[in-house]
C-alpha positions as a printed Julia matrix, in Angstrom:
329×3 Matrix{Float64}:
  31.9   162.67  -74.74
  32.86  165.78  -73.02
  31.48  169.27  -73.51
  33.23  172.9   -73.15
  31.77  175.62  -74.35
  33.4   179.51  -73.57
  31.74  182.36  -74.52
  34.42  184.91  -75.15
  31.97  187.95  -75.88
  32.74  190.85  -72.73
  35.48  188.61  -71.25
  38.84  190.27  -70.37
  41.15  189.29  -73.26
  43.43  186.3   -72.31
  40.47  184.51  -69.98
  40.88  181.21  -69.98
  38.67  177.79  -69.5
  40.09  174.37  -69.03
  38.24  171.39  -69.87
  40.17  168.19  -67.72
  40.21  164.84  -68.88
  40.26  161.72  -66.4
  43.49  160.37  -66.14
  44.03  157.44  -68.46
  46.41  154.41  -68.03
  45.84  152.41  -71.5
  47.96  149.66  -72.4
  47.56  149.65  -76.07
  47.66  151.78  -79.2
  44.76  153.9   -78.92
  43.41  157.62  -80.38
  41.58  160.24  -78.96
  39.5   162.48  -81.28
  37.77  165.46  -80.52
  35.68  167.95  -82.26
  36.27  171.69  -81.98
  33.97  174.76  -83.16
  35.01  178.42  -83.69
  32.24  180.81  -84.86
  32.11  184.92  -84.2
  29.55  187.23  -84.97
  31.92  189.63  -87.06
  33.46  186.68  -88.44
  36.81  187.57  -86.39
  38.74  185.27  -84.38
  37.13  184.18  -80.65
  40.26  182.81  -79.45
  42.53  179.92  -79.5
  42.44  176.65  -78.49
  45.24  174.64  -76.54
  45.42  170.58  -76.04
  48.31  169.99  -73.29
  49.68  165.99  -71.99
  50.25  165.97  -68.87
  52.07  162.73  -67.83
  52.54  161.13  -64.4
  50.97  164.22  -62.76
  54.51  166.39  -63.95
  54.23  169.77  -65.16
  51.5   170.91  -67.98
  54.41  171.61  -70.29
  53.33  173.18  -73.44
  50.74  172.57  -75.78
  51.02  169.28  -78.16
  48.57  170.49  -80.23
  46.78  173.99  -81.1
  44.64  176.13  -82.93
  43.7   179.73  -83.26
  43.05  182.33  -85.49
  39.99  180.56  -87.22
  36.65  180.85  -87.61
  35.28  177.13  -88.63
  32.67  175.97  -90.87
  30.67  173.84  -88.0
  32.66  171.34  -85.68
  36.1   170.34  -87.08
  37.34  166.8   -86.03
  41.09  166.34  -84.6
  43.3   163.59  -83.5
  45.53  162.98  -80.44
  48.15  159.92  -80.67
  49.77  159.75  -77.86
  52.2   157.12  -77.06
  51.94  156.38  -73.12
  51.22  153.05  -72.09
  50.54  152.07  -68.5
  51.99  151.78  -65.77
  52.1   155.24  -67.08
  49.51  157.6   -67.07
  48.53  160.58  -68.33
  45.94  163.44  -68.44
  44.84  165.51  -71.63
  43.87  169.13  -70.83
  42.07  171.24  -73.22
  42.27  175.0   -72.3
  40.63  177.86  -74.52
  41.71  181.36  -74.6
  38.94  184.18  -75.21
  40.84  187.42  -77.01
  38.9   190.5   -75.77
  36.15  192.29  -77.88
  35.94  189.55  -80.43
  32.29  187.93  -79.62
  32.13  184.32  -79.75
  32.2   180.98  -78.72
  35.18  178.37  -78.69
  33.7   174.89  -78.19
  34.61  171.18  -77.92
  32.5   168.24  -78.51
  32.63  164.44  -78.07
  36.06  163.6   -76.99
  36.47  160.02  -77.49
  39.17  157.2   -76.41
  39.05  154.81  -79.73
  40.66  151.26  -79.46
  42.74  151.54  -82.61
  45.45  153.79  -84.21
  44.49  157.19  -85.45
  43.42  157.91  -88.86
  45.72  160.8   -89.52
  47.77  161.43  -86.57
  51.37  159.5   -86.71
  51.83  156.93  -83.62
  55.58  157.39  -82.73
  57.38  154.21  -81.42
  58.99  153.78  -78.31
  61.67  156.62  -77.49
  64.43  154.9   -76.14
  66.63  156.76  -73.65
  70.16  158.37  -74.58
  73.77  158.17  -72.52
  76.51  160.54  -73.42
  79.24  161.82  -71.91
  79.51  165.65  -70.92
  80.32  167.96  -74.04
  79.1   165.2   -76.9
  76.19  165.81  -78.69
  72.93  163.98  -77.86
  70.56  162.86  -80.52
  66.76  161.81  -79.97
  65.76  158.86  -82.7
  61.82  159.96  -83.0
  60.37  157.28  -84.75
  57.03  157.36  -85.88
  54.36  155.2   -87.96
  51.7   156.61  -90.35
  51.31  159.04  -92.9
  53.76  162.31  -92.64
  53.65  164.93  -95.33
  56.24  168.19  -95.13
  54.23  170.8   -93.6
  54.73  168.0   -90.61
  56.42  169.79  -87.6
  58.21  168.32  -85.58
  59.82  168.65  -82.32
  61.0   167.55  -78.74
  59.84  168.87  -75.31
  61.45  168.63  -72.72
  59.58  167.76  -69.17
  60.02  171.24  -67.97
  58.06  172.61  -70.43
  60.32  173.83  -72.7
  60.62  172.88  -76.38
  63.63  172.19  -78.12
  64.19  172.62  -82.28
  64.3   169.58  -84.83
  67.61  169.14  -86.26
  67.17  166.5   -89.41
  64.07  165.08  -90.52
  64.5   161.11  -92.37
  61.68  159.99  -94.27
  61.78  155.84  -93.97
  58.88  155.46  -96.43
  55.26  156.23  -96.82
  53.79  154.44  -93.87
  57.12  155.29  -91.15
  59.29  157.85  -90.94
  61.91  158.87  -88.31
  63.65  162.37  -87.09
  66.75  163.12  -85.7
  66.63  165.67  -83.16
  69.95  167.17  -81.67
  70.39  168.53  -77.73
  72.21  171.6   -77.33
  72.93  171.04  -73.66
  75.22  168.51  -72.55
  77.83  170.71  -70.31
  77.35  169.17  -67.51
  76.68  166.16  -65.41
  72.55  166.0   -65.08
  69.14  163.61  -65.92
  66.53  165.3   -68.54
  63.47  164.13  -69.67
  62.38  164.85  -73.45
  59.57  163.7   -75.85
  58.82  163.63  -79.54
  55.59  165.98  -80.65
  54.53  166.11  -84.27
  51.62  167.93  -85.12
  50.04  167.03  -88.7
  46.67  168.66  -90.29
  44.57  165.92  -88.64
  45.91  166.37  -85.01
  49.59  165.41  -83.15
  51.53  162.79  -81.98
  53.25  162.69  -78.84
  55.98  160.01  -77.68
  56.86  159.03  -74.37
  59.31  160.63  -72.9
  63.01  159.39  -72.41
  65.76  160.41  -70.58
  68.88  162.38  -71.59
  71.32  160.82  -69.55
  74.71  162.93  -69.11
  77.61  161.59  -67.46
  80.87  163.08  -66.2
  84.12  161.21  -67.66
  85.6   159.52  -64.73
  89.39  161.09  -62.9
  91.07  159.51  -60.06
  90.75  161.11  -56.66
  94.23  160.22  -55.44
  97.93  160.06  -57.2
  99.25  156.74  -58.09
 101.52  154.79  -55.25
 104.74  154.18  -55.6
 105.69  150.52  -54.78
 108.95  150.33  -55.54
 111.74  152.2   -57.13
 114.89  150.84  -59.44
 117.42  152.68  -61.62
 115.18  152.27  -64.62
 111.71  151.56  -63.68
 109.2   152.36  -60.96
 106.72  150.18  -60.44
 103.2   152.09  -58.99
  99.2   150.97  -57.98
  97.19  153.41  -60.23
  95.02  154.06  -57.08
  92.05  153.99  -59.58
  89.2   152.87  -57.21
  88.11  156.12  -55.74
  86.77  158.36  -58.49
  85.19  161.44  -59.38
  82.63  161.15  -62.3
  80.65  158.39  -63.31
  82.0   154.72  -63.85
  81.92  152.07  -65.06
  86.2   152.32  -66.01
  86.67  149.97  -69.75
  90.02  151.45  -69.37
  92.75  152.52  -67.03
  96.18  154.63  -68.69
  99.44  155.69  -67.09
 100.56  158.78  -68.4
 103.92  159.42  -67.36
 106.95  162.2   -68.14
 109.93  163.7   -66.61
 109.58  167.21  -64.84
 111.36  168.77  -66.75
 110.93  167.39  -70.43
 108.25  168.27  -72.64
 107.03  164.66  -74.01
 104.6   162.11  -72.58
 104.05  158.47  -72.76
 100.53  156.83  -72.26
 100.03  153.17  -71.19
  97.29  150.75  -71.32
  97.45  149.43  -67.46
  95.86  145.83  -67.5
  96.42  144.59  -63.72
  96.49  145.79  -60.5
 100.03  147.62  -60.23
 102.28  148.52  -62.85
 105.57  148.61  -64.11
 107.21  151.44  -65.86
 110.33  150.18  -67.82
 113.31  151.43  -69.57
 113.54  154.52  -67.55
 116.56  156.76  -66.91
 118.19  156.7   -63.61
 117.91  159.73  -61.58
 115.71  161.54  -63.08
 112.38  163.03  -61.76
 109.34  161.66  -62.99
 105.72  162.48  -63.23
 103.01  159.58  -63.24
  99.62  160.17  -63.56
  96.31  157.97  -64.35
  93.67  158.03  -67.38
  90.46  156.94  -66.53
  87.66  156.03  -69.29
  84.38  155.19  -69.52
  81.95  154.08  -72.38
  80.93  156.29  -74.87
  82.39  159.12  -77.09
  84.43  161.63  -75.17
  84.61  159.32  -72.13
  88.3   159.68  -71.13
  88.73  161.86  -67.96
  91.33  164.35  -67.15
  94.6   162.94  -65.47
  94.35  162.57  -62.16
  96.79  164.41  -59.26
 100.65  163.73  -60.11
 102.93  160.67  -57.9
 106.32  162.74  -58.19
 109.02  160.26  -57.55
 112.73  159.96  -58.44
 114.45  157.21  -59.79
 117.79  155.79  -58.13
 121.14  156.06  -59.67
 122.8   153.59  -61.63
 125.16  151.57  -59.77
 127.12  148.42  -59.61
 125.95  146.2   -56.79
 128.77  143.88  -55.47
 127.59  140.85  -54.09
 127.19  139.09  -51.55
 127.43  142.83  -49.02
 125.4   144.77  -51.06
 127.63  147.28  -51.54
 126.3   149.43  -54.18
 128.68  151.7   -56.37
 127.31  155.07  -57.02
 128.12  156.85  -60.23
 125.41  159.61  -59.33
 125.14  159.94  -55.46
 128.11  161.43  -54.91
């Protein structure tokens, strides 16, 4: 075990001790319990007491688990479940924090690594990563096994440090349970790490943490070509390979209108170039491209305009080619 004992009597307030763990790399479910002790001579509170994960060697974040406010009756035993498995590794940091004119002492005793799930403490399951596309909302699936009761919190943190509020909270039944925790930030393109905390009387459980993946909807860099143009169709290459945004494409659209009307047709483009039928002839036309990708909300904004005409309807005469104009005069 591992002892840390502060005396908080003539300390300026806010002084604070930090008791490091080794770094651990376990690769099965495992607890670590600890024993705490608050005591004051005028039976005020010494201080508080924070546990912090530390994973990889990333930031400290903040606390998983904490007390304060308290005077105990003796040493006061508390769990840690926390749900990193090698080839991660992680670091537990126990930090006290001595208030000013309150004489005392703030101590922890025997820290143990146990070879088997905690007693009270929830284990949460793997957190799986999340993908959505810029604007959706992004929900967490924290999934935990053991006992939960409602004075449960629970919550996500985010690598940075920063924690984030539960949304809903699904009870499965009396030995699992799982939360649903909602993201506010998806506005824009970026890579996030989060991870479940739930803190119970006995102690908390912390998840790994997954990413919060957030992808741009994919638009085409450059307007459609124009191949070739008839009377009544046009036939264009949507141009689609060079994008901005984030592939992969399930689905490619022509959008297409005339400059001067106010209606739009969208098709479902299936090969390579692309013919657009039963137009009028003469007329100006605007053709644009629709790019998707998976996911809710994954269609991108049209991409820049191919503004072609088509030619006027004529009579060709055969065999000289001599085409009859009704519109070119």
């Amino acid at each position: 075990g591992s002892f840390m004992m502060v005396n908080s009597s003539g300390r300026a307030s806010g002084q604070k001790a930090h008791l490091l763990l080794p770094t651990l790399k376990e690769n099965d479910t495992h607890c670590i319990d600890f024993h705490y002790y608050f005591s004051s001579r005028d039976r005020s509170s010494p201080g508080a007491l924070n546990v912090y994960v530390k994973v990889n060697g990333g930031p400290q974040g903040n606390p998983v688990w904490n007390v304060s406010g308290v005077v105990t009756e003796g040493w006061v035993k508390a769990e840690l479940a926390i749900s990193t498995f090698w080839p991660h590794f992680y670091q537990v940091i126990f930090e006290s924090v001595s208030l000013k004119g309150h004489p005392g002492y703030i101590a922890v005793d025997e820290v143990r690594v146990l070879a088997h799930p905690c007693r009270k403490a929830p284990h949460f399951l793997r957190l799986q990563n999340v993908e959505v596309n810029v604007g959706q909302n992004a929900t967490f699936q924290c999934i935990a096994g053991g006992k939960w009761s409602q004075h449960d919190k629970l919550w996500l943190q985010q690598w940075n440090g920063r924690d984030t509020a539960l949304m809903v909270t699904r009870v499965v039944n009396h030995r699992r349970f799982s939360a649903t925790v909602s993201v506010a930030d998806t506005t824009q393109r970026s890579v996030s790490k989060y991870r479940c905390v739930i803190r119970s009387d006995g102690g908390s459980g912390v998840s790994n943490y997954a990413e919060l993946i957030v992808k741009e909807p994919p638009t085409p860099i450059a307007p459609p070509e124009l191949l070739a143009v008839g009377a009544t169709y046009l036939w264009i290459k949507p141009n689609a390979n060079s994008i901005i945004g984030d592939g992969p494409i399930i689905l490619k659209e022509v959008e297409y209108r005339t400059t001067t009307g106010t209606w739009a047709e969208t098709h479902i483009v299936d090969s390579p170039n692309y013919k657009l039928w039963h137009l009028d002839p003469d007329v100006e036309y605007e053709i644009r491209v629709l790019l998707t990708r998976p996911g809710e909300g994954g269609t991108g904004p049209p991409g820049p305009p191919l503004t072609t005409r088509t030619k006027c309807a004529g009579r060709t005469l055969l065999p000289d080619c001599f085409e009859m104009c009704s519109c070119c005069e």
